[in-house]
mmCIF file of N, CA and C in Angstrom:
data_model
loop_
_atom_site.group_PDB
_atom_site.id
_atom_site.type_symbol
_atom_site.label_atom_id
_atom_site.label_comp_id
_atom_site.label_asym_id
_atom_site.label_seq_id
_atom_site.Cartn_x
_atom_site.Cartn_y
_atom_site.Cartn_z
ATOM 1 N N UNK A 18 -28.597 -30.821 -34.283
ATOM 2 C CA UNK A 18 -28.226 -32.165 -33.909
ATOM 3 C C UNK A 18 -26.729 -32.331 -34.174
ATOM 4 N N UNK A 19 -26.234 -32.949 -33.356
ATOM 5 C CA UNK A 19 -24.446 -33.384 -33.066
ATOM 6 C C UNK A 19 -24.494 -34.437 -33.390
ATOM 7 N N UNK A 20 -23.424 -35.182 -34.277
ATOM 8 C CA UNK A 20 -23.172 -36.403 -34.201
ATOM 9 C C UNK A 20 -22.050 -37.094 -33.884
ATOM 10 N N UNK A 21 -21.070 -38.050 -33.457
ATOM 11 C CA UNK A 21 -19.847 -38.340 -33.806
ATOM 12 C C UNK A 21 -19.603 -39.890 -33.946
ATOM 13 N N UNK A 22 -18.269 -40.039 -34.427
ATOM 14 C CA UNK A 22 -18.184 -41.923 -34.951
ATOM 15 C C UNK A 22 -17.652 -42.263 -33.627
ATOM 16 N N UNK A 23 -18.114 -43.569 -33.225
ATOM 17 C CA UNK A 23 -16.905 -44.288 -32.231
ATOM 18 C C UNK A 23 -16.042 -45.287 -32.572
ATOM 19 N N UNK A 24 -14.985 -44.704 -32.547
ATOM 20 C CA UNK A 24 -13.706 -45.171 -32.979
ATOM 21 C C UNK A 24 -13.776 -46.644 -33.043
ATOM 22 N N UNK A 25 -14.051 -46.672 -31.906
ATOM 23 C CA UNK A 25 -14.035 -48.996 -31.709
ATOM 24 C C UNK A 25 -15.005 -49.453 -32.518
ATOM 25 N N UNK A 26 -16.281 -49.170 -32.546
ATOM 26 C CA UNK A 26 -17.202 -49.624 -33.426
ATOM 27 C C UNK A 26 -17.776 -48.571 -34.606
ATOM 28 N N UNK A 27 -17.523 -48.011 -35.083
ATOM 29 C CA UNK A 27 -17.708 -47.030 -36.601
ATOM 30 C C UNK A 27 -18.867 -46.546 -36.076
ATOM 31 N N UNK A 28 -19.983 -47.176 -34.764
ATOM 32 C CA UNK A 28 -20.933 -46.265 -34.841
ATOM 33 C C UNK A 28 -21.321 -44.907 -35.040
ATOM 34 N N UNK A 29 -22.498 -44.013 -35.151
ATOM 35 C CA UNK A 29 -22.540 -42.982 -35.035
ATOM 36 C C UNK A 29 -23.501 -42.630 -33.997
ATOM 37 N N UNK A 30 -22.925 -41.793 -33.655
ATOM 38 C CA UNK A 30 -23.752 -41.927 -31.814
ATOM 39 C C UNK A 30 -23.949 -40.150 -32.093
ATOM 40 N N UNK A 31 -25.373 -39.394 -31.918
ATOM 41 C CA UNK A 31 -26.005 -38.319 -31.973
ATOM 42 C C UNK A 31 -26.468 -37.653 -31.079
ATOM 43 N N UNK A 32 -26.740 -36.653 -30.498
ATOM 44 C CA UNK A 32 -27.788 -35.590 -29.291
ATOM 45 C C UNK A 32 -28.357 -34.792 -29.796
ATOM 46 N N UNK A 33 -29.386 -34.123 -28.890
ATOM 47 C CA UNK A 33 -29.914 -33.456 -29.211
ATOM 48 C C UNK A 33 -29.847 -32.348 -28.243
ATOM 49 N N UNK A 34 -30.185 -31.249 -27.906
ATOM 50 C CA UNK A 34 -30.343 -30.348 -27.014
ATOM 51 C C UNK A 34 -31.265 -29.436 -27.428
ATOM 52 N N UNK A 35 -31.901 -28.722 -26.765
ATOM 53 C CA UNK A 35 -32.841 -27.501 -27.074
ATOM 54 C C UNK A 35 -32.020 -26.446 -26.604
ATOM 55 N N UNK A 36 -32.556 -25.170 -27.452
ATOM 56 C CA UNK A 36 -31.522 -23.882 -27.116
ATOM 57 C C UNK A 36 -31.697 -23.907 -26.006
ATOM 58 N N UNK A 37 -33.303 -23.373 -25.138
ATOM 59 C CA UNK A 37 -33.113 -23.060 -23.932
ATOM 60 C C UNK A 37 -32.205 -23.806 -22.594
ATOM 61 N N UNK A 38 -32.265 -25.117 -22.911
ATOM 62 C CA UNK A 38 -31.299 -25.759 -21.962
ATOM 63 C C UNK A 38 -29.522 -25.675 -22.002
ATOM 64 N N UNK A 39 -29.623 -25.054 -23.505
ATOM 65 C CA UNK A 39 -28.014 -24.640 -23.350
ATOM 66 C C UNK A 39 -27.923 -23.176 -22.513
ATOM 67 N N UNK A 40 -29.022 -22.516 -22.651
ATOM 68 C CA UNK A 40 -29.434 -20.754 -22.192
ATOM 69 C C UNK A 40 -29.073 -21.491 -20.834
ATOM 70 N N UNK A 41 -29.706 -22.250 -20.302
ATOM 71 C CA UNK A 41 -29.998 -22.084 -18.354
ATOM 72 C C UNK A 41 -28.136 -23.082 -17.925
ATOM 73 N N UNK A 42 -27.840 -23.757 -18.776
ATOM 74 C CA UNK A 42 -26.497 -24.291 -18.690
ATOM 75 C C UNK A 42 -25.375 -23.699 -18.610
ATOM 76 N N UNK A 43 -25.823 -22.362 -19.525
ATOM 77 C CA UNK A 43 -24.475 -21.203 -19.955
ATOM 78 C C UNK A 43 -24.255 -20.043 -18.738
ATOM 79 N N UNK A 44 -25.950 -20.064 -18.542
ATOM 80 C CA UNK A 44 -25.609 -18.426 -17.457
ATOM 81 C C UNK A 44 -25.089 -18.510 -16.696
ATOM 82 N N UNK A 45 -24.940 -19.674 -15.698
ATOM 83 C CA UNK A 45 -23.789 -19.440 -14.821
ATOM 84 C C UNK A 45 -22.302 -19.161 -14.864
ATOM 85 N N UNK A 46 -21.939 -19.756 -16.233
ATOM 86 C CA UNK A 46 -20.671 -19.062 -16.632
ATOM 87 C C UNK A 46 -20.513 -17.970 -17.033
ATOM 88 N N UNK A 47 -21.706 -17.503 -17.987
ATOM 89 C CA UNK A 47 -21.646 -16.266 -18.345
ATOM 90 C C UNK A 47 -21.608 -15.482 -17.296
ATOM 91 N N UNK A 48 -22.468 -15.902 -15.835
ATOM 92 C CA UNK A 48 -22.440 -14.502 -14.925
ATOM 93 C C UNK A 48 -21.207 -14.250 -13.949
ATOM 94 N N UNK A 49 -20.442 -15.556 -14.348
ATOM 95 C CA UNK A 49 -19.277 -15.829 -13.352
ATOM 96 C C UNK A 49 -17.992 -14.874 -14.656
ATOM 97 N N UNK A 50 -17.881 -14.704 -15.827
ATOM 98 C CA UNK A 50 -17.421 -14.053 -16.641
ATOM 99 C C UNK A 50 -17.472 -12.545 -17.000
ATOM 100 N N UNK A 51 -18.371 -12.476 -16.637
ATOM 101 C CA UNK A 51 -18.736 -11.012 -16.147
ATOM 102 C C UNK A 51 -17.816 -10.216 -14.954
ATOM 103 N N UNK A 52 -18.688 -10.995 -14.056
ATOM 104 C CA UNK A 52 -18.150 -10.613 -12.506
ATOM 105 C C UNK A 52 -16.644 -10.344 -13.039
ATOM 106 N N UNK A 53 -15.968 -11.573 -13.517
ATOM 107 C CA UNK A 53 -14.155 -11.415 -13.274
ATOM 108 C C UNK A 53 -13.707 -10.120 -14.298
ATOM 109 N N UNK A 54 -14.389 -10.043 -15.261
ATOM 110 C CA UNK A 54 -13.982 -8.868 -16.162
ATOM 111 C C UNK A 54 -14.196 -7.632 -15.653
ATOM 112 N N UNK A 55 -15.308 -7.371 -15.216
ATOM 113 C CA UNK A 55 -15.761 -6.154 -14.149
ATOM 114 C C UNK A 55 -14.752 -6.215 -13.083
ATOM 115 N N UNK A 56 -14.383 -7.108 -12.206
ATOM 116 C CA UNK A 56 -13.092 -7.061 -11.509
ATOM 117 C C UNK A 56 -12.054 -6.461 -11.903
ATOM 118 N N UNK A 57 -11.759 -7.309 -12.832
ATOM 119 C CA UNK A 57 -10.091 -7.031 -13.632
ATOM 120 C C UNK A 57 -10.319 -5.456 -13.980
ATOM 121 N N UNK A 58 -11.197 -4.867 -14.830
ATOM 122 C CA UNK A 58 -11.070 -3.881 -14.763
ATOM 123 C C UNK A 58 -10.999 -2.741 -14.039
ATOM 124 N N UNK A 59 -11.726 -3.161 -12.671
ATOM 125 C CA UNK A 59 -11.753 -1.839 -11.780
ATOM 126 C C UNK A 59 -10.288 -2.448 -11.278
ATOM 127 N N UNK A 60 -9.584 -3.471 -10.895
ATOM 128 C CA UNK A 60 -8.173 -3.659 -10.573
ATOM 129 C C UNK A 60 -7.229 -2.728 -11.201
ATOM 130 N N UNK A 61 -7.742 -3.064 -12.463
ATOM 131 C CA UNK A 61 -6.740 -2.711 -13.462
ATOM 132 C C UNK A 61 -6.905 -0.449 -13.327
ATOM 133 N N UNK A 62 -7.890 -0.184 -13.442
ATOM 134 C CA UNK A 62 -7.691 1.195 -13.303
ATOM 135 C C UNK A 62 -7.235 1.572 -12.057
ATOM 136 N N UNK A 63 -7.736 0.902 -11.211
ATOM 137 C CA UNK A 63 -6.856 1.746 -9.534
ATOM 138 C C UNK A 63 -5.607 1.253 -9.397
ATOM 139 N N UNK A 64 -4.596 0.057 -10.845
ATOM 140 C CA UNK A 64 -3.182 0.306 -10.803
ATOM 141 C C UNK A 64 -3.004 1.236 -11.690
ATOM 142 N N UNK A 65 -3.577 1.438 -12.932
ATOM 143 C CA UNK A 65 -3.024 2.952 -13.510
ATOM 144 C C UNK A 65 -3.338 4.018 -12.964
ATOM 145 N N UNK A 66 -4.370 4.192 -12.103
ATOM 146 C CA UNK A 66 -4.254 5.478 -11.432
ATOM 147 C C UNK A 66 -3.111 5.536 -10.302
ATOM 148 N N UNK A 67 -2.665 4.299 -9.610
ATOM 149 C CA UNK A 67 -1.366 4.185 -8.787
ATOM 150 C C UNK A 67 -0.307 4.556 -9.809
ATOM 151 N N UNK A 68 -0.187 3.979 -10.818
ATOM 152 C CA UNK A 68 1.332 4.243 -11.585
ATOM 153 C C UNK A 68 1.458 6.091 -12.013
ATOM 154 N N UNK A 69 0.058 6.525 -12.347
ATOM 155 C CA UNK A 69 -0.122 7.921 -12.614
ATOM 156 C C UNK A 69 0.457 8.915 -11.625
ATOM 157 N N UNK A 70 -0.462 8.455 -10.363
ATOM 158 C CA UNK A 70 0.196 9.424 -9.098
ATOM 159 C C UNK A 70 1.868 9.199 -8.759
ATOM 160 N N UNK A 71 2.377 8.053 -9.078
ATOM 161 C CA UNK A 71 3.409 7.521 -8.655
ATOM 162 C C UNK A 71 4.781 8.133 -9.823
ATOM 163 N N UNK A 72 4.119 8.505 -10.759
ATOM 164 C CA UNK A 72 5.199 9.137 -12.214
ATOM 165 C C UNK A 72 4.566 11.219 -11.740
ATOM 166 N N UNK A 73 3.383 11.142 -11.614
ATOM 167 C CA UNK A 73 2.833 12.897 -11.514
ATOM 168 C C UNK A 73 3.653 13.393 -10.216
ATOM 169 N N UNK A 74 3.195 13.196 -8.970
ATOM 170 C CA UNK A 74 3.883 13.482 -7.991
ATOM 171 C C UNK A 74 5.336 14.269 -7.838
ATOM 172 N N UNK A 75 6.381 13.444 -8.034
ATOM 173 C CA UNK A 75 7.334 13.721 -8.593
ATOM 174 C C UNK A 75 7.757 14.715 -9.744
ATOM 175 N N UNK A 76 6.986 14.681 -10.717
ATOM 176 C CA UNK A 76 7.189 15.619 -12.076
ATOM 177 C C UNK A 76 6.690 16.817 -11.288
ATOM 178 N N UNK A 77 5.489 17.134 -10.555
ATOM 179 C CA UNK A 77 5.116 18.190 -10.252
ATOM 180 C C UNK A 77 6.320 18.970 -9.137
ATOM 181 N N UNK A 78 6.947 18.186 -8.014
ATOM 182 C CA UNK A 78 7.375 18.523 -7.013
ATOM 183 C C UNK A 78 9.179 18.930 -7.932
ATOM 184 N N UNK A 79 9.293 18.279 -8.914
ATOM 185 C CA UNK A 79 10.164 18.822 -10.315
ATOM 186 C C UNK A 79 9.857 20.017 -10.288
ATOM 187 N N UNK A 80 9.081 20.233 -10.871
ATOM 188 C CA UNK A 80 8.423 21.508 -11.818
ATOM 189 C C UNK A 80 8.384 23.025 -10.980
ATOM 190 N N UNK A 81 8.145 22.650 -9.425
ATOM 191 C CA UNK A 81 8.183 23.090 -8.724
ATOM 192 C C UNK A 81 9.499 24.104 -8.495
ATOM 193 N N UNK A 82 10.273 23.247 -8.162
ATOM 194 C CA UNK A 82 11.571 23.040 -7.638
ATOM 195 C C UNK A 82 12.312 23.982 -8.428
ATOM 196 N N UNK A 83 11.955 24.005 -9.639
ATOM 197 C CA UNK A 83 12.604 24.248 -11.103
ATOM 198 C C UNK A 83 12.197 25.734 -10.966
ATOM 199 N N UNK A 84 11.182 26.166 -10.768
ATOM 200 C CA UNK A 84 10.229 27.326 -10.570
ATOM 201 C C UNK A 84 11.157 28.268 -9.456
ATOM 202 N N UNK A 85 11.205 27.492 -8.974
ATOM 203 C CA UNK A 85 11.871 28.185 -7.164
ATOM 204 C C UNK A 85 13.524 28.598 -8.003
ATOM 205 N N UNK A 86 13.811 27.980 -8.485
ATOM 206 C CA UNK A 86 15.462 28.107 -9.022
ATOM 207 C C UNK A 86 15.224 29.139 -9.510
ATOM 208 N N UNK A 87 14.481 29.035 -10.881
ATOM 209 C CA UNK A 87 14.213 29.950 -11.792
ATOM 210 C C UNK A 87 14.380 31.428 -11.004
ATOM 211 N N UNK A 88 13.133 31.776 -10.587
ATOM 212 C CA UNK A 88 13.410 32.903 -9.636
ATOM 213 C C UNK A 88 14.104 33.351 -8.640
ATOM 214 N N UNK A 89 14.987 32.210 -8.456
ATOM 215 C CA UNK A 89 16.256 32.685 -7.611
ATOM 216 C C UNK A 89 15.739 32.442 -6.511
ATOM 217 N N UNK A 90 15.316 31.533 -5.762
ATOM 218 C CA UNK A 90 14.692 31.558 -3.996
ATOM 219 C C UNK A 90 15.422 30.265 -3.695
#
């Protein structure tokens, strides 16, 4: 049970709720909280796998390059 005062008249004014009606109140946020985190994350890995290819690429075609010198070609 909740209670609180009202300011204008000192009353105390109370509710009640049962768990389950907070359960069937919540899941829709909860399932809408989900969804966006499961989002964000697959977002979020196919930009670090972009920033990966985008730094590797280069280092390799380096490395390469470096190789070819090395041996004189």
């Amino acid at each position: 049970m909740i209670y609180t005062t009202n300011p204008v008249t000192g009353w105390k004014v109370a509710g009640n709720m049962s768990s389950s009606e907070i359960t069937t109140l919540a899941k829709p946020i909860l399932d809408r909280t989900i969804i966006v985190i499961a989002a964000s994350i697959v977002i979020g890995a196919l930009l670090v796998g972009l920033m990966i290819l985008s730094i590797s690429r280069p280092l390799n075609r380096l490395m390469k390059g470096a190789e070819r010198i090395s041996r004189g070609i």
